[in-house]
Every structure is written in C-alpha cells, then in structure tokens.
XYZ file of C-alpha atoms in Angstrom:
717
model
C 1.184 -14.789 52.716
C -0.381 -18.157 53.494
C -3.496 -18.301 55.616
C -2.616 -20.546 58.570
C -3.302 -20.733 62.287
C -0.595 -18.205 63.177
C -1.907 -15.726 60.620
C -5.450 -16.143 61.937
C -4.293 -15.364 65.471
C -2.503 -12.224 64.268
C -5.634 -11.091 62.459
C -7.753 -11.576 65.592
C -5.271 -9.505 67.606
C -5.530 -6.657 65.093
C -1.969 -6.911 63.794
C -3.196 -6.244 60.253
C -5.405 -3.331 59.286
C -6.187 -4.760 55.857
C -6.824 -8.386 54.853
C -6.666 -9.115 51.115
C -7.988 -12.459 49.886
C -9.757 -14.073 46.937
C -13.496 -14.897 46.817
C -12.633 -18.599 46.856
C -10.774 -18.282 50.162
C -13.494 -16.005 51.510
C -16.133 -18.675 50.842
C -14.409 -22.058 50.825
C -11.640 -21.900 53.415
C -12.775 -23.500 56.673
C -10.004 -21.680 58.495
C -11.179 -18.285 57.304
C -14.832 -19.220 57.895
C -14.037 -19.900 61.541
C -12.130 -16.622 61.690
C -14.880 -14.650 59.996
C -17.607 -15.691 62.404
C -15.459 -15.307 65.523
C -16.311 -12.520 67.969
C -12.785 -11.126 67.886
C -12.876 -10.654 64.102
C -16.435 -9.284 64.037
C -15.490 -6.729 66.671
C -12.593 -5.331 64.635
C -14.204 -5.688 61.186
C -15.097 -2.209 59.924
C -15.415 -2.538 56.135
C -15.819 -5.214 53.466
C -14.439 -4.235 50.052
C -15.327 -6.147 46.881
C -13.130 -5.215 43.927
C -14.280 -5.971 40.367
C -17.853 -6.118 41.621
C -19.236 -6.595 38.107
C -18.035 -10.185 38.339
C -20.932 -10.821 40.725
C -23.307 -10.062 37.845
C -21.372 -12.176 35.357
C -21.230 -15.193 37.609
C -24.908 -14.738 38.320
C -25.510 -15.267 34.589
C -23.461 -18.445 34.732
C -25.187 -19.775 37.810
C -28.650 -19.055 36.407
C -27.687 -20.644 33.043
C -28.698 -17.449 31.229
C -25.219 -17.251 29.757
C -25.876 -20.287 27.561
C -28.312 -18.325 25.420
C -25.904 -15.402 24.973
C -23.358 -15.517 22.179
C -21.530 -12.640 23.836
C -20.803 -14.779 26.866
C -19.399 -17.669 24.825
C -16.984 -15.294 23.089
C -15.097 -14.557 26.330
C -14.211 -17.952 27.694
C -12.414 -16.853 30.871
C -14.636 -13.905 31.655
C -16.336 -15.387 34.714
C -16.285 -19.171 34.627
C -12.972 -19.331 36.443
C -14.185 -17.114 39.333
C -17.456 -18.741 40.502
C -16.897 -17.443 44.017
C -18.200 -14.017 43.044
C -21.691 -15.456 42.650
C -22.014 -16.509 46.291
C -20.626 -13.540 48.166
C -24.036 -12.354 49.278
C -24.682 -15.128 51.785
C -21.395 -14.480 53.569
C -21.461 -10.680 53.464
C -24.971 -10.520 54.875
C -23.802 -12.482 57.921
C -22.051 -9.383 59.315
C -23.506 -7.007 61.894
C -24.359 -4.075 59.641
C -20.771 -3.770 58.475
C -20.606 -1.419 55.440
C -19.734 -2.960 52.086
C -17.756 -1.066 49.426
C -18.258 -2.377 45.873
C -15.733 -1.190 43.279
C -16.090 -1.550 39.516
C -15.178 0.441 36.440
C -17.831 -1.212 34.256
C -21.084 -1.522 36.096
C -24.140 -0.942 33.929
C -27.619 -0.384 35.407
C -28.545 -4.013 34.789
C -25.376 -5.066 36.591
C -26.183 -2.844 39.565
C -29.648 -4.358 39.803
C -28.293 -7.911 39.595
C -25.592 -7.189 42.187
C -28.029 -5.746 44.697
C -30.242 -8.787 44.224
C -27.327 -11.193 44.605
C -26.119 -9.442 47.757
C -29.679 -9.189 49.085
C -29.510 -5.408 49.372
C -32.338 -2.900 49.234
C -32.130 0.241 47.090
C -32.255 2.299 50.262
C -29.138 0.519 51.487
C -27.028 1.707 48.548
C -25.139 4.964 48.085
C -23.864 5.236 44.494
C -20.697 7.264 43.932
C -19.915 7.833 40.245
C -16.316 8.549 39.327
C -14.894 9.795 36.039
C -14.407 6.802 33.744
C -13.335 8.605 30.584
C -9.771 7.787 29.531
C -8.859 10.547 27.040
C -5.254 9.326 26.901
C -6.328 6.103 25.156
C -6.870 6.176 21.398
C -9.413 3.610 20.192
C -9.143 2.282 16.641
C -11.711 -0.172 15.327
C -10.288 -2.326 12.531
C -12.453 -4.393 10.195
C -11.092 -7.915 10.041
C -10.126 -9.294 6.640
C -9.614 -12.878 7.791
C -11.595 -15.222 9.981
C -11.564 -14.716 13.717
C -10.271 -18.206 14.428
C -7.278 -17.768 12.085
C -6.107 -14.528 13.794
C -4.375 -13.693 10.484
C -5.218 -10.005 10.853
C -2.358 -9.790 13.341
C 0.004 -10.186 10.368
C -0.825 -6.551 9.603
C 0.673 -5.085 12.781
C 3.891 -7.029 13.422
C 7.196 -6.649 11.568
C 9.983 -9.226 11.092
C 12.445 -9.556 13.953
C 15.311 -8.282 11.786
C 13.553 -4.907 11.458
C 12.218 -4.447 15.002
C 13.750 -6.326 17.906
C 11.893 -7.520 20.971
C 13.533 -4.814 23.067
C 12.207 -2.066 20.753
C 8.681 -3.501 20.523
C 5.800 -1.724 22.227
C 4.586 -3.485 25.429
C 1.293 -5.029 24.417
C -1.473 -7.399 25.499
C -3.479 -9.277 22.864
C -6.833 -10.450 24.240
C -8.596 -13.420 22.643
C -11.936 -14.990 23.419
C -10.754 -18.551 24.053
C -7.699 -20.287 25.430
C -7.078 -22.033 22.099
C -7.028 -18.713 20.293
C -4.273 -17.430 22.573
C -2.019 -20.112 21.111
C -3.151 -19.270 17.566
C -2.287 -15.630 18.262
C 1.229 -16.651 19.286
C 1.564 -18.756 16.156
C 0.518 -15.920 13.826
C 2.698 -13.352 15.602
C 5.760 -15.596 15.308
C 4.907 -16.173 11.667
C 4.840 -12.410 11.077
C 8.200 -12.026 12.831
C 9.842 -14.885 10.892
C 10.328 -16.883 14.103
C 8.275 -20.026 13.443
C 7.718 -22.597 16.203
C 8.676 -20.103 18.925
C 5.146 -20.481 20.295
C 6.282 -23.808 21.725
C 9.073 -22.145 23.703
C 7.818 -21.321 27.238
C 10.750 -18.925 27.671
C 10.385 -17.098 24.344
C 11.687 -13.540 24.474
C 8.862 -11.929 22.492
C 5.428 -13.400 23.296
C 3.961 -15.548 26.087
C 0.394 -16.522 26.942
C -1.762 -16.239 30.026
C -5.194 -17.775 30.713
C -7.168 -19.395 33.493
C -5.605 -22.847 33.029
C -2.043 -21.532 33.087
C -0.233 -22.803 36.155
C 0.414 -20.396 39.014
C 4.159 -20.744 38.480
C 3.867 -19.870 34.780
C 1.545 -16.963 35.547
C 4.024 -15.550 38.028
C 6.944 -16.003 35.630
C 5.056 -14.364 32.745
C 4.055 -11.360 34.839
C 7.556 -10.943 36.271
C 9.206 -11.163 32.843
C 6.705 -8.743 31.357
C 7.153 -6.289 34.202
C 10.946 -6.454 33.882
C 10.852 -5.903 30.119
C 12.093 -9.369 29.202
C 9.021 -10.045 27.056
C 6.993 -7.283 25.321
C 3.811 -9.135 24.280
C 1.325 -11.321 26.161
C -1.431 -13.328 24.473
C -4.164 -13.624 27.073
C -7.810 -14.130 27.871
C -9.869 -12.146 30.358
C -8.026 -14.059 33.079
C -5.279 -11.430 32.762
C -6.643 -8.247 34.223
C -8.422 -8.865 37.497
C -6.275 -7.515 40.286
C -3.470 -6.519 37.898
C -2.029 -3.025 37.576
C 0.268 -3.300 34.581
C 1.724 0.173 34.157
C 4.055 -0.951 31.390
C 1.273 -1.724 28.881
C 1.053 0.831 26.052
C -1.143 -1.050 23.578
C -4.070 -3.463 23.932
C -5.397 -5.535 21.023
C -8.800 -7.213 21.208
C -9.670 -9.918 18.684
C -13.285 -10.146 17.521
C -16.586 -8.735 18.673
C -17.224 -8.855 22.390
C -19.004 -7.408 25.389
C -18.444 -3.611 25.344
C -18.042 -3.628 29.126
C -15.386 -6.340 28.914
C -13.652 -4.507 26.064
C -13.603 -1.390 28.218
C -11.974 -3.417 30.992
C -9.337 -4.849 28.659
C -8.502 -1.613 26.857
C -8.250 0.102 30.227
C -5.117 -1.938 30.970
C -3.017 0.393 28.794
C -1.875 3.900 29.575
C -1.883 3.432 33.350
C 1.477 5.144 33.693
C -0.026 8.433 32.522
C 1.253 8.126 28.947
C -0.902 7.731 25.869
C -2.213 4.287 25.009
C -3.628 2.552 21.959
C -6.584 0.189 21.818
C -6.960 -1.834 18.599
C -10.379 -3.468 18.267
C -10.338 -6.069 15.475
C -13.967 -6.851 14.642
C -15.572 -9.098 12.053
C -17.591 -7.288 9.370
C -20.391 -9.829 9.793
C -21.417 -12.310 12.452
C -23.478 -15.402 11.844
C -27.067 -14.779 12.958
C -25.945 -11.384 14.236
C -26.878 -7.782 13.568
C -24.512 -6.626 10.855
C -26.200 -3.407 9.668
C -28.128 -0.503 11.153
C -31.352 -1.894 9.728
C -30.953 -5.014 11.885
C -31.395 -3.031 15.113
C -34.703 -2.088 16.678
C -35.457 1.585 17.142
C -34.797 2.670 20.708
C -32.276 2.181 23.459
C -33.285 -1.308 24.586
C -30.422 -3.629 23.670
C -29.607 -7.052 25.020
C -26.007 -8.122 25.447
C -25.697 -9.593 21.941
C -27.157 -6.421 20.422
C -24.669 -4.302 22.375
C -21.816 -6.412 21.037
C -22.975 -6.013 17.431
C -23.766 -2.318 17.872
C -20.195 -1.568 18.915
C -18.995 -3.186 15.673
C -21.168 -1.042 13.362
C -21.772 2.262 15.164
C -20.442 5.489 13.683
C -20.654 7.300 17.019
C -17.452 8.211 18.858
C -16.153 5.005 20.449
C -15.158 6.773 23.654
C -18.642 8.200 24.067
C -20.226 4.875 23.097
C -18.394 2.981 25.851
C -19.250 5.674 28.407
C -22.958 5.604 27.526
C -22.943 1.820 27.631
C -21.488 1.977 31.123
C -24.002 4.590 32.270
C -27.186 3.578 30.464
C -26.568 0.058 29.191
C -26.687 0.588 25.406
C -24.392 1.454 22.501
C -25.695 4.503 20.590
C -26.018 4.160 16.834
C -27.138 7.688 15.950
C -24.694 10.609 16.332
C -27.737 12.827 16.952
C -28.753 10.839 20.010
C -29.466 13.413 22.785
C -27.306 11.489 25.230
C -24.431 11.476 22.735
C -24.686 15.233 22.341
C -24.921 15.674 26.110
C -21.886 13.462 26.766
C -19.820 15.281 24.138
C -20.721 18.627 25.677
C -19.803 17.294 29.125
C -16.373 16.154 27.925
C -15.737 19.485 26.234
C -16.793 21.299 29.395
C -14.313 19.287 31.438
C -11.545 20.179 28.994
C -10.907 16.667 27.702
C -8.694 16.422 24.664
C -10.342 15.861 21.301
C -11.147 12.218 20.663
C -9.014 10.602 17.947
C -10.843 7.288 17.666
C -11.503 5.691 14.293
C -15.038 7.157 14.242
C -13.906 10.729 14.976
C -10.707 10.669 12.877
C -11.057 7.884 10.278
C -8.316 9.175 7.974
C -5.766 9.320 10.767
C -6.824 5.849 11.911
C -6.214 4.486 8.410
C -2.838 6.235 8.288
C -1.960 4.722 11.660
C -2.809 1.211 10.483
C -0.738 1.668 7.328
C 2.455 2.356 9.316
C 1.713 0.429 12.517
C 4.369 -2.163 11.642
C 6.958 0.595 12.162
C 5.713 1.253 15.711
C 8.435 1.065 18.369
C 8.833 2.237 21.933
C 10.765 5.313 20.772
C 8.292 6.534 18.125
C 5.064 5.328 19.772
C 3.990 8.728 21.149
C 4.758 10.654 17.949
C 3.086 8.020 15.792
C -0.118 8.232 17.843
C -0.054 12.012 17.872
C 0.357 12.488 14.106
C 0.359 9.223 12.137
C -0.116 11.036 8.819
C 3.332 12.618 9.126
C 5.065 9.228 9.283
C 6.344 8.050 5.908
C 5.814 4.433 4.979
C 9.110 2.523 5.033
C 9.298 0.197 1.986
C 11.284 -2.301 4.059
C 8.145 -3.130 6.036
C 6.082 -5.461 3.836
C 2.769 -6.703 5.167
C 2.528 -10.478 5.152
C -0.608 -11.962 3.621
C -1.888 -15.489 3.391
C -3.883 -16.697 0.442
C -6.539 -19.125 1.548
C -8.253 -21.747 -0.534
C -11.990 -21.954 -0.556
C -13.299 -25.245 0.774
C -16.951 -24.516 0.087
C -19.134 -26.689 -2.095
C -20.364 -25.024 -5.252
C -24.144 -24.921 -5.344
C -25.804 -27.004 -8.057
C -29.444 -26.798 -6.986
C -31.817 -26.548 -9.943
C -34.990 -26.219 -7.864
C -37.066 -23.077 -8.237
C -37.100 -20.741 -5.266
C -40.433 -21.872 -3.828
C -39.406 -25.541 -3.950
C -35.993 -24.810 -2.396
C -37.623 -22.794 0.372
C -40.077 -25.605 1.085
C -37.183 -28.069 1.447
C -35.369 -25.650 3.754
C -38.409 -25.314 5.999
C -38.924 -29.071 5.976
C -35.314 -29.649 7.102
C -35.579 -26.999 9.833
C -38.886 -28.388 11.171
C -37.552 -31.940 11.086
C -34.440 -30.919 13.033
C -36.548 -29.029 15.572
C -38.557 -32.181 16.228
C -35.363 -34.220 16.527
C -33.801 -31.565 18.791
C -36.665 -31.435 21.265
C -36.979 -35.228 21.255
C -33.254 -35.465 21.958
C -33.014 -32.787 24.687
C -36.573 -32.453 25.865
C -39.059 -29.595 25.503
C -37.139 -27.287 27.870
C -33.822 -27.164 26.090
C -31.610 -24.235 27.088
C -30.723 -23.201 23.520
C -33.075 -22.775 20.569
C -32.633 -25.318 17.758
C -31.488 -22.584 15.356
C -28.228 -22.291 17.318
C -27.229 -25.732 16.005
C -29.175 -25.940 12.739
C -30.829 -22.942 11.144
C -31.575 -21.303 7.849
C -27.897 -21.064 6.893
C -27.276 -24.790 7.265
C -30.545 -25.663 5.512
C -29.662 -23.414 2.568
C -26.225 -24.999 2.340
C -27.832 -28.438 2.010
C -30.427 -27.284 -0.525
C -27.756 -25.455 -2.533
C -25.920 -28.742 -3.107
C -28.953 -31.083 -3.098
C -28.052 -32.428 -6.551
C -24.743 -33.637 -5.081
C -26.227 -34.885 -1.822
C -28.764 -36.915 -3.814
C -27.260 -38.077 -7.081
C -29.809 -40.613 -8.289
C -30.093 -43.307 -5.638
C -26.808 -42.301 -3.945
C -27.052 -40.691 -0.497
C -23.877 -38.644 0.048
C -24.060 -38.294 3.834
C -20.396 -37.292 4.158
C -21.049 -34.258 1.962
C -24.194 -33.572 3.958
C -22.170 -33.549 7.169
C -19.516 -31.303 5.659
C -22.123 -28.821 4.453
C -23.436 -28.221 7.977
C -20.001 -28.247 9.588
C -20.437 -31.579 11.318
C -23.291 -32.949 13.347
C -23.987 -31.455 16.762
C -25.916 -34.462 18.068
C -25.651 -38.151 17.466
C -27.987 -39.242 14.693
C -28.427 -35.728 13.275
C -27.078 -36.636 9.823
C -29.341 -39.691 9.573
C -32.360 -37.587 10.556
C -31.568 -34.956 7.939
C -30.980 -37.611 5.272
C -34.322 -39.223 6.132
C -35.958 -35.803 6.035
C -34.675 -35.289 2.493
C -36.025 -38.709 1.483
C -39.424 -38.072 3.059
C -39.640 -34.674 1.393
C -38.795 -36.142 -1.991
C -41.480 -38.777 -1.478
C -43.954 -36.158 -0.293
C -46.806 -34.582 -2.175
C -45.167 -31.182 -2.685
C -42.044 -32.513 -4.380
C -44.033 -35.118 -6.361
C -46.330 -32.366 -7.573
C -43.245 -30.421 -8.562
C -41.926 -33.485 -10.381
C -45.295 -33.926 -12.124
C -45.224 -30.286 -13.101
C -41.742 -30.748 -14.476
C -42.851 -33.876 -16.385
C -45.875 -32.093 -17.861
C -43.683 -29.166 -18.655
C -41.195 -31.448 -20.393
C -43.966 -33.028 -22.508
C -45.387 -29.636 -23.349
C -41.960 -28.376 -24.250
C -41.355 -31.428 -26.449
C -44.712 -31.079 -28.276
C -44.283 -27.388 -28.602
C -40.816 -27.971 -29.910
C -42.100 -30.315 -32.619
C -44.794 -27.823 -33.654
C -42.367 -24.957 -33.717
C -39.812 -26.984 -35.687
C -42.447 -27.884 -38.347
C -43.617 -24.312 -38.562
C -40.058 -23.157 -38.791
C -39.382 -25.705 -41.587
C -42.297 -24.324 -43.656
C -41.221 -20.804 -43.022
C -37.718 -21.840 -43.964
C -38.840 -23.054 -47.412
C -40.639 -19.774 -48.095
C -37.685 -17.835 -46.883
C -35.285 -19.921 -48.993
C -37.376 -19.250 -52.166
C -37.536 -15.560 -51.405
C -33.836 -15.588 -50.749
C -33.131 -17.339 -54.075
C -35.228 -14.733 -55.899
C -33.435 -11.943 -54.150
C -30.084 -13.488 -54.972
C -30.995 -13.733 -58.698
C -32.177 -10.130 -58.754
C -29.027 -9.092 -57.024
C -26.899 -10.993 -59.528
C -28.692 -9.386 -62.523
C -28.394 -5.974 -60.997
C -24.725 -6.547 -60.351
C -24.115 -7.717 -63.951
C -25.815 -4.615 -65.407
C -23.935 -2.423 -63.084
C -20.639 -4.089 -63.984
C -21.369 -3.663 -67.735
C -22.178 -0.010 -67.281
C -19.047 0.466 -65.248
C -16.981 -1.320 -67.963
C -18.351 0.982 -70.704
C -17.637 4.040 -68.658
C -14.148 2.766 -67.968
C -13.483 2.098 -71.687
C -14.672 5.599 -72.645
C -12.510 7.068 -69.962
C -9.483 5.109 -71.176
C -10.079 6.252 -74.815
C -10.379 9.877 -73.768
C -7.249 9.516 -71.734
C -5.313 8.022 -74.673
C -6.453 10.836 -77.039
C -5.560 13.443 -74.506
C -2.175 11.842 -74.014
C -1.493 11.742 -77.796
C -2.419 15.417 -78.135
C -0.166 16.288 -75.252
C 2.697 14.301 -76.826
C 2.328 16.140 -80.205
C 2.308 19.530 -78.546
C 5.315 18.570 -76.472
C 7.196 17.291 -79.547
C 6.601 20.540 -81.466
C 7.689 22.551 -78.461
C 10.894 20.526 -78.177
C 11.714 20.931 -81.906
C 11.187 24.684 -81.707
C 13.367 24.824 -78.625
C 16.150 22.833 -80.341
C 16.101 25.129 -83.427
C 16.327 28.210 -81.241
C 19.182 26.708 -79.280
C 21.043 25.820 -82.558
C 20.697 29.375 -83.926
C 21.876 30.784 -80.622
C 24.941 28.517 -80.643
C 25.793 29.583 -84.222
C 25.573 33.261 -83.305
C 27.804 32.669 -80.302
C 30.373 30.810 -82.476
C 30.558 33.653 -85.025
C 30.861 36.239 -82.246
C 33.727 34.322 -80.637
C 35.500 33.952 -84.000
C 35.200 37.676 -84.706
C 36.389 38.545 -81.213
C 39.448 36.285 -81.533
C 40.387 37.895 -84.860
C 40.138 41.325 -83.294
C 42.268 40.202 -80.367
C 44.962 38.792 -82.689
C 45.078 42.038 -84.709
C 45.360 44.142 -81.561
C 48.087 41.905 -80.186
C 50.061 42.078 -83.430
C 49.809 45.876 -83.509
C 50.871 46.123 -79.870
C 53.845 43.849 -80.474
C 54.927 45.985 -83.430
C 54.664 49.140 -81.360
C 56.609 47.558 -78.498
C 59.368 46.370 -80.807
C 59.631 49.806 -82.335
C 59.794 51.400 -78.893
C 62.475 48.981 -77.755
C 64.500 49.605 -80.881
C 64.191 53.348 -80.428
C 65.217 53.051 -76.776
C 68.295 51.024 -77.650
C 69.286 53.581 -80.228
C 68.924 56.340 -77.668
C 71.053 54.435 -75.134
C 73.792 53.805 -77.662
C 73.754 57.412 -78.716
C 74.006 58.601 -75.102
C 76.832 56.183 -74.424
C 78.765 57.381 -77.402
C 78.303 60.965 -76.264
C 79.448 60.228 -72.604
C 82.506 58.079 -73.409
C 85.074 60.912 -73.820
C 83.955 62.510 -70.597
C 84.280 59.251 -68.694
C 87.722 58.670 -69.954
C 88.797 62.147 -68.881
C 87.330 61.626 -65.434
C 89.089 58.276 -65.037
C 92.364 59.787 -66.051
C 91.966 62.620 -63.572
C 91.082 60.176 -60.825
C 94.112 58.056 -61.525
C 96.280 61.070 -61.396
C 94.793 62.156 -58.144
C 95.340 58.721 -56.624
C 98.923 58.716 -57.703
C 99.376 62.153 -56.224
C 97.945 61.060 -52.904
C 100.062 57.975 -52.812
C 103.065 60.036 -53.318
C 102.025 62.385 -50.579
C 101.462 59.480 -48.189
C 104.866 58.049 -48.928
C 106.330 61.340 -47.963
C 104.295 61.442 -44.809
C 105.081 57.801 -43.818
C 101.533 56.441 -43.941
C 101.651 52.795 -44.873
C 99.175 50.025 -45.084
C 100.062 46.541 -43.860
C 99.713 44.114 -46.700
C 99.900 40.839 -44.718
C 103.627 40.429 -45.100
C 103.515 40.926 -48.842
C 104.840 44.452 -48.649
C 103.261 47.717 -47.794
C 101.565 50.378 -49.713
C 101.082 54.003 -49.127
C 97.601 55.306 -49.496
C 96.701 58.872 -49.029
C 92.987 58.256 -49.109
C 91.740 58.873 -45.609
C 88.710 56.655 -46.085
C 90.786 53.475 -46.578
C 90.576 51.391 -43.386
C 92.728 48.583 -42.038
C 90.033 45.975 -42.752
C 90.924 44.630 -46.145
C 87.379 43.402 -46.710
C 85.945 46.892 -46.762
C 85.767 48.860 -49.947
C 84.691 52.457 -50.001
C 84.010 54.683 -52.952
C 83.370 58.256 -52.121
C 82.988 61.458 -53.973
C 82.938 59.676 -57.343
C 86.541 58.411 -56.975
C 87.253 55.103 -58.669
C 89.273 53.093 -56.151
C 89.171 49.308 -55.634
C 90.690 47.504 -52.646
C 90.905 43.740 -52.943
C 90.780 41.271 -50.045
C 94.569 41.144 -49.851
C 94.748 44.910 -49.210
C 95.965 45.741 -52.758
C 94.699 48.856 -54.427
C 93.857 48.330 -58.054
C 93.432 50.917 -60.600
C 90.103 51.666 -62.169
C 91.320 52.436 -65.612
C 89.662 49.458 -67.274
C 86.092 49.879 -65.909
C 83.415 49.603 -68.499
C 79.845 50.724 -68.421
C-alpha cells in the first residue's frame, strides 16, 4: 500500500490496527512525519515495534566509522550500509509520550544491547529483556575448509551436479550468501559451470539460479522472490540484503561463502528449515586469512574477543557449532575450548530440554565428510534421508566432481641477502610507507598503514629484490605486481626510492663491505688451500705410486703361485683320469670275455635241445604212422567180417519192401507220381511230399524228388 493523503486520514481515524513501514519512511517521509506528530495519531499509538533491532547496532558502527577498522564488516557488503535508517531511530522514537517500544532480534549480543540502548537513549531501568529459545536443532551445520580462493568461489564446484543428472525441479531449494555483490555473480558463474550451462548467469530469467542484492531493482527483487516461492527457480545467489523481513519457508539449504560475523551467519543459516523440516547450513571457510588468527595459539586467553577475533574463532574452533553460535549470541564470544564451563552448561541445558543430538561437523566429523562426498547427489526427494544418515548413501560413479587447475602467478624469490639484512630492508620499507601514509592521509587516518602495506608485502619485495633491482635497472612494474598494485598515488615511487636510499645507506654498505672483505678472504684462503692441496697431492701421488707397485708385485706373486697350483692340479687330474681309463678298459675286456663264453654256452645248449626235439619228433611220427597203419588194418578186417551180414540184411529188406508193395497193391494204396504213373507203397511212413525221405527201423528205402522209390541194393559202406 502506498502512503498518501487518503491512507494518512484512514490511519488517523483508526481504520488500521497495525502500520508496517520501513525505517526510511519512518524517518524521511514528510507525510508520515506530519502524521506521526499529530494528536490523532499520538492518541491511538500504543506500541512501536522495531524488527531486526540488531541493525541499529550495525548502522551505529557505520555512522561512527568504527566499521572501517573491522575486516569482518568489509566482508559483508550489504549487511547494514543499505539500511542507514536504523541508525537514527532513537530521535524519532523518543518523541513519543512514553509509548512502549518492542525491539525484536534473533542475534543481539550484549555489546549490541548496550549500543542499541545508547542509540535509542534508553536507561537500563527502562528495559525489560525477554530471552526466547534460539537453538535450531533441526538445522545441521557443516563447516567446510575451502580449497580454492574465496574470490574464485570454485569450492561450489564440489556441491553441484551437471544438469543432465539432476534437473532444476529436483534440486534442493537453496540460498548461497556471498560477502559482496560482485561475488554473487561469480557464484552464479561457477554454479553454471558445474552444471554444464555456461553463460546462463547472463540470463535474468534463468530457471536454476538468480541473484539478489541491495542494488537489484525492486522489480527484479519481486520477480526473483515470486519465482523462488513458486518453485520456478531453486537457487538464489544473494548478499545479506536477502533476509530482512523475509520468511522463506521453502529454503532447505543455506551456503555461506568465507569467514564472516558469527551473528550474521546465524541470521543467514536461520533462513532454512522454517517449514519445520530439517535444514542444512554449509559454511565454507578459508583455512587461513591474511593478518588473521588462523590457529589456537593466535588467540588471547580469555573470553574477550573483538569482532574480527570472533570471525576467526568460528573458523578454527572444535567446539560444537550450535553451542558456539548460542554462546556468541548470549555472551559475545566464540568458545575455543570444549571444557569451557559455559560450553558444558549449554550442552547440559540442551540435553535437559530434550534437544536432538547435534550433528554438526565438530560433533560428527565423519558423517560430515560422508555428507560432503555425496552432496552432489542431493535432491528434494532424498534430502531428509541424506541428512539423517549420509554414511548409508553409496557414491554414484556418474557424479564426478569438477576441479580447476590453476596456474601460479607468483614471483619466485631470488633474494640472496642474509636474514638480518632482509629483515632490515623489510623494516625500512614498512617505516618509509608509514611516513608516506601519514603524510598522504594525515596523522588521524582511520586505518593503520599495515592494512595497505605490511610485513607480507615487504617480504614479497625483499624476496624478489634481485629482480626488482637488476644492476641499475629499476623494475617498478614487478614491484607493483609484488604488492598487488598501489593503494595510493605515488606509492610505487616512494617504495622504489626507499629501496635506493636503503642501498645507499650505511647498513647495506657495511653489508657490501663485509661481502667484499669476505670475497677477498675467500679468494686468499682459496689460493692458500689450493697450494697446500697441491703439495699434499704430490705426496699422495708418490704414496699412491708406491702402493700401486707393491700391489702389482703382490699380484704377480699371487698369480704365479696360483699358476703352479693349477698346473699341479691339472697333472694330478690327468694321472687320475689315465688310471681310471685303464681300470675301465680292463673291466670292459673282462665283461666282453664273460659275455662271449655265455653266448657260446647258450649256442651249444640250443643245438643240443634242437637235436633232442628232432629225435623226439621222429620217434613220435614213427609211432603215429604205426598206429594209423594198425588202425587201418583193424578197419579193413572189421569190414571184411561185416560184409556177409550186411548183404543178408539188404536182401531181407528188399524182400520186405517187395512184400509190402504187393500188399499195398492189393489194398489199393497208391502214390501219385506227378502224372508219370503211380506206385504202391506199403510203408506207412512214406508221405505225399516227395522231398521227404524217411529211414526208420534200419530199413533201406530211398525216395527221390520225383516220388520214385529206389532200391538200396547197391549201397556201399
């Protein structure tokens, strides 16, 4: 709704019970100013509510210029600069007639409370503090050590998969927070590179990722939020500008790039999981920060931490991240020791309230590593199960993490100065720049000189001093590249002059004189040592020649002795061989004689055996012939004796046959003879089949194939 005259009149009449407006309208709109101080409005005004009250503290840092000395503030470009109205609310709020003020904030540290009360001109007795529960057990925090530079944003290549594996519709709704507006574009570029969709960052209607920051037009902001809320785009690359006054229930994952204010990180991570489901907060943090605290030893003992120390402490602490953010919100510091009494107390409080076990990267490092190894496979459908048990998810070989090999552009150090000389040059450069800095900006400069030129830059110059000053050549372009470019006009010339003045100074000249004297001493000492070594060499050569001659004589004697021993051994071997040959020859002759005698005995035995066999065979043949002859005689004799009997039997048989034939003729029994006549046969065993012949009871009867009976008178045996 637009604030106009009609709206103002409705407000005065009490048509609205709640008026929602921005700090800028509250302070800078003349129409609302007139409304605010009118009697009608003051009579119906019952409560002033300030949401995101911590912004009053942040803008107070900007207004007082304290933010310029804080690295933490420069890392979040849109954190408070775009809402300066929060810093001037006090003058307007105090103009009410004891109207109560309700300040709401989820991240309000003790120092913030103190600054807010001062800005709003409130007394401690005027404040009633109501602490709510800020713990978000449904959000899993994972701190990831960055492997690439913060400005490159290449670590995002580790969490996004190509678009052919996971579509935009299946991607988890996500916000990626960056520190600067330029980095939001770099984030889009890297994400599209990981998804194999190059140049899509230039498409304002891209279906996967859009960006949102303080300079984004109101129309684009509205379109981005509408598309994200409707599910048309799953990822937003944003600064802190996205968050104030937003209730994005669709967000399931928040990614924060780089170290930052723990309170701001808590605000950003708190954007996920607002629908009651689990959420994931990925905190990508650099392992080291220039001029920062990068190890436990860099922190002072105690709980007093400024904002930069809090930022670095969150990057290195081993304490539970959930507890660390809670203690930072309550007491204004990030604990580094797990045995901190407040850490133990907070853990006991969470357990007493029945909060689920924390699964942050400090409490469950193995599960956090497993989650990061398969995070490319994360989709809307498997998001809950992957967060609950990432170690049960098997790595899909189709998801290959993209990496980018970067070339080193550093200059290789060639400084040959000893350490004390190099350190003196470093200090000289630093002191010279400090003088130039204060002359350039005045004695009350807002930043210390080391912010622009410190030990690191001085060491870079000294490390390559032989290249910066090669004889009479002044390589100012290399000098400028070594320090990353000049911060102020004339800085390179001042540093070059400082190098010249130092080289012309007493310390360096004394070093040069020392080097010259050392060179002369080394040369003289070298000559002396070479002469001494030459004399020693002659003695050693003579001794060596003597030793060589002795060795040669010894070797000759040894060779002669070895030759004699070898000759004796060969002679003994020949004699032994001759003896062995004679023995072997005699043995062979004896063996041959024995074999010859044996063969002769065998020949005689075979001859005798053959003679015996021939005699036996001859005798057997004679006996067989005699037996055969005797047998034949017996057969002939038997035949002669049986012949009369056979003849009588044949005659009787013939007579019997004739008698039977006669009897058959009388009886009429005939045998068909195939048309050749018939015959009468009285033999009852004669059948009609002419091919059958039967002889029974010793009767000699023959029946031919034509049915003729023949007589058996002429049979012979």
